[in-house]
Amino acid sequence: MGKILVTGGAGFIGSHTCVELLDAGYEIVILDNFSNSKPESLNRIKKITGKDFKFYEADLLDLDKVNAVFDENPDIEAVIHFAGLKAVGESVRMPVEYYHNNITGTLMLIKAMREHNAKKIVFSSSATVYGLDNEVPYVETMPTHTSTNPYGYTKVMIEQILNDVYVSDNDWSVALLRYFNPIGAHKSGLIGEDPNGIPNNLFPYIAQVAVGKLPALGVFGNDYDTPDGTGVRDYIHVVDLAKGHLCAVKYVMENKGVEAINLGTGKGSSVLDVLHAFEKACGKELPYVIKPRRAGDIAWSYAKPDKAKKLLNWEAQYGIDEMCADGWNFAKNNPNGL
Ligand code: NAD
Ligand code: UFG
């Protein structure tokens, strides 16, 4: 079995996926520039699994370094490509940086993979590619050519680029994994989501209210056409998501072509559903205030997860209560992050 290169493996989803890969007996190599993660997450991966791996502190934009990783590890057979910037609001303020990091970074990776004849890739795409015009539940066959922000467009464009790469050379195997909303943490409480500064996303924000670092959750709108008026999303336990990557790696090892695949649960939960589930997990009431809608938000987003079940034999196991229990376990053990 060849090695798996994991770009962005020190990050939130990457670190959980590395744990699952190591537990399943894969050899891995991690590349990260720590632009949005910390070296401590690598120690935690080792602690959980009791296994070691090679790590390269490198930027994907540096083609020489990326080539060197492949030169030094000629047995890399497939790549799981997490590395990218992901803050929607920041991407609106810094479009050039986002397009450069995410798209040029991916092009450098593809060049190095082509050069070294390692043509199997699992890419971190997002439900954001479904844009504003499709209706829930989102299905992989829907058109995906619009977004509301530069971050989303990087995902749309990278999906297109990987499609074109396959058209030019049918030796490639590409899985475009469209994640819905990953939350929660590993059961050990040793790894989890650890954003810099004030969190943009719902779950880490609630976690910081629960540990007393922030006074109250701002709920962005309670007048949507949803059961309680707050936005509905398809939250997925990050460990379920990580396991989906194992199935996708196996798939690209065995099949050529390009497949876009939703990784979600197929169930929607509202902002208040998540808040109340977290209150149950941490055993206290969490204050919130209703705020205006956030620009670019939609009322509903959830997956039709059937393709993942059919093609990868994967489906999510955990529900919202487990996501909150595990997320709270990480937050209370690491109130100041990693
Ligand atoms: P994260 O920020 O925790 O992890 C990304 C990692 O990539 C970080 O460790 C960062 O340091 C690294 N990185 C960024 N640019 C790099 C570069 N040029 N060279 C080397 N390393 C680089 O984010 P995450 O939540 O784990 O997300 C992983 C991937 O999944 C991203 O591509 C993200 O866009 C995508 N995604 C995430 C979500 C989500 O809600 N978390 C949803 C859909 C898609
Ligand atoms: N929300 C709040 N208060 C907050 C943060 C979020 O009420 O402080 C609400 C949002 O309005 C939304 C829900 O909580 O209804 C979830 O918001 P998140 O920011 O956690 O997640 P999004 O669904 O907006 O975004 C996620 C990823 C993006 C990706 C997008 C679409 O973070 O990377 O899904 O797939 F682009």
PDB file of C-alpha atoms and ligand atoms in Angstrom, residues 85-88 125-131 138 147-149 151-152 155 178-183 193 198-206 216-221 224 230-235 269-272 274 289 291-301, ligand 2:
ATOM      1  CA  LEU A  85      -7.959  29.307   3.240  1.00  0.00           C
ATOM      2  CA  LYS A  86     -11.610  29.018   4.238  1.00  0.00           C
ATOM      3  CA  ALA A  87     -13.030  32.166   5.884  1.00  0.00           C
ATOM      4  CA  VAL A  88     -15.882  33.450   3.722  1.00  0.00           C
ATOM      5  CA  SER A 125     -14.851  20.847  -1.816  1.00  0.00           C
ATOM      6  CA  SER A 126     -17.881  22.353  -0.120  1.00  0.00           C
ATOM      7  CA  ALA A 127     -21.652  22.544  -0.195  1.00  0.00           C
ATOM      8  CA  THR A 128     -21.034  26.207  -1.004  1.00  0.00           C
ATOM      9  CA  VAL A 129     -20.695  25.166  -4.694  1.00  0.00           C
ATOM     10  CA  TYR A 130     -24.481  24.705  -4.785  1.00  0.00           C
ATOM     11  CA  GLY A 131     -24.756  28.510  -4.603  1.00  0.00           C
ATOM     12  CA  TYR A 138     -28.602  19.312  -2.764  1.00  0.00           C
ATOM     13  CA  SER A 147     -21.180  31.376  -5.570  1.00  0.00           C
ATOM     14  CA  THR A 148     -21.655  34.360  -3.270  1.00  0.00           C
ATOM     15  CA  ASN A 149     -18.003  34.965  -2.390  1.00  0.00           C
ATOM     16  CA  TYR A 151     -13.876  31.451  -1.198  1.00  0.00           C
ATOM     17  CA  GLY A 152     -16.835  29.664  -2.765  1.00  0.00           C
ATOM     18  CA  LYS A 155     -14.082  25.609  -4.783  1.00  0.00           C
ATOM     19  CA  ARG A 178     -18.565  18.354  -0.983  1.00  0.00           C
ATOM     20  CA  TYR A 179     -18.628  18.760   2.779  1.00  0.00           C
ATOM     21  CA  PHE A 180     -21.666  20.114   4.528  1.00  0.00           C
ATOM     22  CA  ASN A 181     -21.065  21.620   8.023  1.00  0.00           C
ATOM     23  CA  PRO A 182     -18.391  19.685   9.933  1.00  0.00           C
ATOM     24  CA  ILE A 183     -18.497  20.159  13.720  1.00  0.00           C
ATOM     25  CA  GLU A 193     -11.609  23.042  15.883  1.00  0.00           C
ATOM     26  CA  ILE A 198     -13.271  35.430  17.164  1.00  0.00           C
ATOM     27  CA  PRO A 199     -14.890  32.455  15.399  1.00  0.00           C
ATOM     28  CA  ASN A 200     -16.868  33.078  12.197  1.00  0.00           C
ATOM     29  CA  ASN A 201     -18.722  29.796  12.361  1.00  0.00           C
ATOM     30  CA  LEU A 202     -21.579  28.790  14.612  1.00  0.00           C
ATOM     31  CA  PHE A 203     -20.147  25.811  16.468  1.00  0.00           C
ATOM     32  CA  PRO A 204     -16.804  27.221  17.654  1.00  0.00           C
ATOM     33  CA  TYR A 205     -18.643  30.422  18.610  1.00  0.00           C
ATOM     34  CA  ILE A 206     -21.084  28.486  20.820  1.00  0.00           C
ATOM     35  CA  ALA A 216     -23.453  35.502  24.105  1.00  0.00           C
ATOM     36  CA  LEU A 217     -24.149  33.946  20.725  1.00  0.00           C
ATOM     37  CA  GLY A 218     -25.443  36.327  18.063  1.00  0.00           C
ATOM     38  CA  VAL A 219     -28.121  34.467  16.070  1.00  0.00           C
ATOM     39  CA  PHE A 220     -28.028  35.809  12.526  1.00  0.00           C
ATOM     40  CA  GLY A 221     -31.728  36.177  11.738  1.00  0.00           C
ATOM     41  CA  TYR A 224     -36.172  32.779   7.685  1.00  0.00           C
ATOM     42  CA  THR A 230     -33.202  30.447  12.122  1.00  0.00           C
ATOM     43  CA  GLY A 231     -30.949  29.014   9.396  1.00  0.00           C
ATOM     44  CA  VAL A 232     -30.926  25.246   8.847  1.00  0.00           C
ATOM     45  CA  ARG A 233     -27.711  23.350   8.035  1.00  0.00           C
ATOM     46  CA  ASP A 234     -26.585  19.755   7.636  1.00  0.00           C
ATOM     47  CA  TYR A 235     -24.124  19.402  10.535  1.00  0.00           C
ATOM     48  CA  SER A 269     -30.728  21.391  12.242  1.00  0.00           C
ATOM     49  CA  SER A 270     -31.452  25.031  13.005  1.00  0.00           C
ATOM     50  CA  VAL A 271     -29.152  27.447  14.832  1.00  0.00           C
ATOM     51  CA  LEU A 272     -31.349  27.113  17.930  1.00  0.00           C
ATOM     52  CA  VAL A 274     -27.562  23.316  17.795  1.00  0.00           C
ATOM     53  CA  VAL A 289     -29.229  37.567  21.123  1.00  0.00           C
ATOM     54  CA  LYS A 291     -29.103  39.842  15.270  1.00  0.00           C
ATOM     55  CA  PRO A 292     -29.824  40.837  11.663  1.00  0.00           C
ATOM     56  CA  ARG A 293     -29.295  38.289   8.891  1.00  0.00           C
ATOM     57  CA  ARG A 294     -25.680  37.797   7.767  1.00  0.00           C
ATOM     58  CA  ALA A 295     -25.027  38.787   4.134  1.00  0.00           C
ATOM     59  CA  GLY A 296     -24.788  35.814   1.767  1.00  0.00           C
ATOM     60  CA  ASP A 297     -26.534  33.353   4.142  1.00  0.00           C
ATOM     61  CA  ILE A 298     -29.280  31.072   2.906  1.00  0.00           C
ATOM     62  CA  ALA A 299     -32.220  29.655   4.872  1.00  0.00           C
ATOM     63  CA  TRP A 300     -31.639  25.974   4.138  1.00  0.00           C
ATOM     64  CA  SER A 301     -28.712  23.737   3.251  1.00  0.00           C
TER      65      SER A 301
HETATM   66  N1  UFG B   2     -24.650  31.599  12.640  1.00  0.00           N
HETATM   67  C1  UFG B   2     -25.146  32.379  13.654  1.00  0.00           C
HETATM   68  N2  UFG B   2     -24.255  33.014  14.475  1.00  0.00           N
HETATM   69  C2  UFG B   2     -22.902  32.899  14.326  1.00  0.00           C
HETATM   70  C3  UFG B   2     -22.408  32.096  13.272  1.00  0.00           C
HETATM   71  C4  UFG B   2     -23.321  31.467  12.439  1.00  0.00           C
HETATM   72  O1  UFG B   2     -26.352  32.505  13.823  1.00  0.00           O
HETATM   73  O2  UFG B   2     -22.149  33.504  15.103  1.00  0.00           O
HETATM   74  C5  UFG B   2     -25.611  30.872  11.769  1.00  0.00           C
HETATM   75  C6  UFG B   2     -25.509  31.216  10.301  1.00  0.00           C
HETATM   76  O3  UFG B   2     -26.300  32.329   9.995  1.00  0.00           O
HETATM   77  C7  UFG B   2     -25.993  29.921   9.646  1.00  0.00           C
HETATM   78  C8  UFG B   2     -25.522  28.832  10.625  1.00  0.00           C
HETATM   79  O4  UFG B   2     -25.311  29.504  11.869  1.00  0.00           O
HETATM   80  O5  UFG B   2     -27.386  29.884   9.606  1.00  0.00           O
HETATM   81  C9  UFG B   2     -24.224  28.161  10.208  1.00  0.00           C
HETATM   82  O6  UFG B   2     -23.223  29.155   9.950  1.00  0.00           O
HETATM   83  P1  UFG B   2     -21.679  28.781   9.795  1.00  0.00           P
HETATM   84  O7  UFG B   2     -20.926  30.042   9.579  1.00  0.00           O
HETATM   85  O8  UFG B   2     -21.254  27.890  10.894  1.00  0.00           O
HETATM   86  O9  UFG B   2     -21.683  27.876   8.488  1.00  0.00           O
HETATM   87  P2  UFG B   2     -22.155  28.237   7.020  1.00  0.00           P
HETATM   88  O10 UFG B   2     -23.218  27.246   6.673  1.00  0.00           O
HETATM   89  O11 UFG B   2     -22.479  29.647   6.827  1.00  0.00           O
HETATM   90  O12 UFG B   2     -20.785  28.018   6.248  1.00  0.00           O
HETATM   91  C10 UFG B   2     -20.251  26.738   6.057  1.00  0.00           C
HETATM   92  C11 UFG B   2     -18.721  26.788   5.925  1.00  0.00           C
HETATM   93  C12 UFG B   2     -18.323  27.545   4.704  1.00  0.00           C
HETATM   94  C13 UFG B   2     -19.058  27.044   3.509  1.00  0.00           C
HETATM   95  C14 UFG B   2     -20.540  27.048   3.775  1.00  0.00           C
HETATM   96  C15 UFG B   2     -21.356  26.502   2.674  1.00  0.00           C
HETATM   97  O13 UFG B   2     -18.139  27.404   7.050  1.00  0.00           O
HETATM   98  O14 UFG B   2     -16.950  27.324   4.500  1.00  0.00           O
HETATM   99  O15 UFG B   2     -20.797  26.244   4.924  1.00  0.00           O
HETATM  100  O16 UFG B   2     -21.028  25.187   2.470  1.00  0.00           O
HETATM  101  F1  UFG B   2     -18.806  27.845   2.444  1.00  0.00           F
END
